[in-house]
Amino acid sequence: MAAAQGRLSDGADGMDDAKDSAQAEGETGTGVPQAFRAAVDALRTARLRPQIEVEPTPAPQRLAPFAYALEAAVVDDDEDLADGRLVLLHDPAGHDAWQGAFRLVTLVRAELEPEMAADPLLPEVCWSWLTGALQARGLTYGEPSGTVTRASSHYFGGLSARPAASQIEIRASWTPREGLGGVPDTAAHLASWCDLLAQVGGLPPAGPGDASVVTLPQRRGPQSR
């Protein structure tokens, strides 16, 4: 498996900020909390399944004093199956809404078969993929919140030859439990997030422990890169 190194656009909970920087401001400079440095280092060195391509991306500067972001794509046989973005936020003073000093914010999306997108249980199942991925790795977290959105596109006129397309989008955030030195296990949270990406992308479970995650029967075919 490769170390965390991927792509994307668009965002969640403020991740569309046009004035984002490629790294969290001051991340490698003086005045950066050691807990944040350690949390970012764990993200950079995490070992992930080979179908997940991950790399740093511009991090929002308006959500917290310190932020670091990764984007990822699920790629199988040179085909994109899903993509997403994960942002680590840190406020050394703590945040009332987070109930902690760290927060993880994510966007995950993939294209689906129209019939699957019409499934009335789809939102609940997709949310269970997120919580199930965290629970499968024994992670403790608090204050989860998010939305599951499904959208359909139909093409007309000069675009009428294109088939109708449906997309699922999961936007969520949660507070990871802080461990020794006030540092959350960000590597494990990243691995869980990649499990979610793989699930949305239609990949089989990485291990026996992931087999209990609820699945849906149909997926849209791979999309060309």
XYZ file of C-alpha atoms in Angstrom:
225
model
C 0.000 0.000 0.000
C 1.167 3.490 -0.761
C 1.546 6.226 1.784
C -1.075 8.956 1.640
C -0.251 11.001 -1.422
C -5.117 12.195 -5.468
C -7.377 15.152 -6.577
C -10.912 16.890 -6.749
C -12.813 20.187 -6.783
C -15.831 21.655 -4.971
C -16.225 21.377 -1.225
C -18.234 21.053 1.945
C -18.881 23.346 4.865
C -16.798 26.175 3.431
C -14.346 24.065 1.436
C -15.064 26.118 -1.728
C -13.080 29.127 -0.420
C -11.295 30.696 -3.395
C -8.665 32.193 -1.112
C -7.525 28.883 0.313
C -3.794 28.240 0.575
C -2.038 25.085 -0.598
C -1.093 24.354 3.011
C -2.576 25.552 6.267
C -1.069 28.977 6.930
C 1.970 28.685 9.148
C 1.727 24.904 9.220
C 5.486 24.516 9.092
C 6.319 27.849 10.721
C 6.616 29.003 14.298
C 3.580 29.236 16.526
C 1.895 26.126 15.163
C 0.624 23.878 17.999
C 2.511 20.633 18.403
C -0.762 18.696 18.533
C -1.712 20.002 15.108
C 1.735 19.198 13.708
C 1.463 15.643 15.004
C -2.055 15.218 13.612
C -0.943 16.426 10.161
C 2.167 14.235 10.198
C -0.051 11.216 10.861
C -2.202 12.088 7.852
C 0.854 12.416 5.628
C 2.301 9.034 6.591
C -0.894 6.951 6.728
C -0.844 3.686 4.784
C -3.914 3.270 2.578
C -5.339 0.705 0.181
C -3.760 1.064 -3.301
C -6.980 2.021 -5.113
C -7.155 5.295 -3.149
C -5.048 8.137 -4.570
C -4.559 10.931 -2.012
C -2.666 14.221 -2.046
C -2.687 17.591 -0.225
C -5.038 20.270 -1.545
C -5.735 23.934 -0.623
C -7.121 24.158 2.908
C -9.814 26.647 3.982
C -8.474 29.466 6.148
C -11.769 30.828 7.500
C -13.083 27.832 9.408
C -10.407 27.521 12.095
C -7.030 28.979 13.078
C -5.292 25.925 11.599
C -6.408 23.643 8.773
C -5.005 20.944 6.537
C -6.785 19.300 3.594
C -6.489 16.191 1.462
C -8.339 15.203 -1.694
C -8.733 11.676 -2.936
C -10.021 9.581 -5.803
C -10.963 5.917 -5.922
C -9.266 4.579 -9.042
C -9.584 1.026 -10.317
C -8.174 -0.075 -13.677
C -7.519 3.598 -14.513
C -11.209 4.464 -13.977
C -12.538 6.983 -11.438
C -15.219 5.495 -9.178
C -15.589 8.208 -6.496
C -13.791 11.260 -5.184
C -13.747 13.373 -2.062
C -12.024 15.828 0.215
C -11.123 15.605 3.904
C -10.235 18.685 5.981
C -8.685 18.659 9.437
C -9.534 21.768 11.482
C -7.868 22.795 14.736
C -8.691 25.497 17.253
C -6.321 25.311 20.244
C -8.864 27.201 22.362
C -11.533 24.628 21.648
C -14.831 25.146 19.866
C -18.229 24.964 21.552
C -19.979 23.491 18.514
C -17.276 20.859 18.050
C -16.995 19.965 21.742
C -13.253 19.648 21.161
C -10.198 21.242 19.613
C -10.224 19.248 16.360
C -12.858 18.711 13.692
C -12.920 16.606 10.530
C -14.997 17.839 7.592
C -15.611 15.802 4.464
C -17.173 15.715 1.035
C -17.600 12.397 -0.810
C -19.349 11.905 -4.137
C -19.918 9.322 -6.873
C -22.187 8.693 -9.828
C -24.961 6.124 -9.497
C -27.459 4.275 -11.610
C -30.722 6.296 -11.735
C -32.607 3.350 -10.233
C -30.222 3.251 -7.301
C -30.502 7.022 -6.805
C -34.290 6.611 -6.565
C -34.031 4.103 -3.725
C -35.865 5.702 -0.762
C -33.372 4.145 1.676
C -30.336 5.610 -0.088
C -29.708 8.558 2.297
C -29.891 6.385 5.418
C -27.669 3.718 3.871
C -25.034 6.246 2.785
C -24.955 7.811 6.251
C -24.533 4.329 7.730
C -21.495 3.861 5.477
C -19.841 6.814 7.218
C -20.688 5.837 10.781
C -20.036 2.172 10.022
C -16.572 2.942 8.645
C -15.648 4.781 11.857
C -17.102 2.107 14.107
C -15.414 -0.712 12.167
C -12.025 0.703 13.175
C -13.083 1.231 16.777
C -12.917 5.028 16.565
C -14.642 7.247 19.108
C -16.089 10.523 17.871
C -18.657 13.135 18.825
C -21.058 15.734 17.443
C -21.547 14.113 14.013
C -23.574 16.074 11.474
C -24.076 16.041 7.745
C -26.243 15.706 4.679
C -26.736 13.124 1.967
C -27.813 14.608 -1.353
C -28.840 12.858 -4.539
C -29.190 14.703 -7.819
C -30.113 13.783 -11.386
C -29.069 15.439 -14.631
C -30.969 15.159 -17.911
C -29.512 16.478 -21.165
C -31.293 18.274 -24.018
C -30.563 19.913 -27.351
C -26.942 19.559 -28.364
C -26.322 17.396 -25.293
C -29.293 15.083 -25.817
C -27.048 12.172 -26.785
C -25.739 11.978 -23.223
C -27.509 9.496 -20.962
C -29.168 10.779 -17.795
C -26.789 10.812 -14.828
C -27.354 10.574 -11.093
C -24.938 11.489 -8.325
C -24.723 10.914 -4.601
C -22.959 13.422 -2.368
C -22.148 13.039 1.328
C -21.123 16.122 3.316
C -20.309 15.475 6.942
C -18.251 16.529 9.936
C -17.380 14.988 13.274
C -15.108 15.566 16.269
C -12.405 12.909 16.673
C -11.577 11.852 20.218
C -8.272 13.331 21.338
C -5.667 10.934 22.654
C -2.266 11.281 24.274
C -1.024 14.867 24.156
C -4.392 16.046 22.871
C -3.760 14.483 19.443
C -6.530 12.497 17.706
C -5.691 9.348 15.748
C -5.972 11.116 12.396
C -4.353 8.236 10.498
C -7.147 5.881 11.601
C -9.798 8.486 10.758
C -8.244 8.901 7.317
C -8.292 5.138 6.815
C -11.973 5.050 7.823
C -12.721 7.886 5.429
C -10.997 5.939 2.653
C -13.165 2.946 3.569
C -16.179 5.201 3.007
C -14.795 6.353 -0.354
C -14.233 2.769 -1.417
C -17.746 1.788 -0.313
C -19.322 4.657 -2.267
C -17.123 3.773 -5.239
C -18.341 0.182 -5.211
C -15.069 -1.528 -4.262
C -15.268 -4.753 -2.262
C -14.411 -4.567 1.466
C -10.674 -4.355 2.184
C -10.885 -6.946 4.962
C -13.251 -9.297 6.806
C -13.962 -6.638 9.416
C -15.564 -4.393 6.815
C -18.017 -6.994 5.517
C -20.809 -5.895 7.859
C -21.215 -2.506 6.190
C -24.596 -2.181 4.471
C -24.366 -2.266 0.680
C -26.639 -1.292 -2.177
C -27.140 -3.692 -5.091
C -26.392 -1.520 -8.148
C -23.642 0.889 -9.138
C -23.034 3.077 -12.134
C -20.216 1.878 -14.381
C -16.706 3.304 -14.016
C -16.174 6.845 -15.308
C -13.222 7.644 -17.574
C -10.489 9.762 -16.035
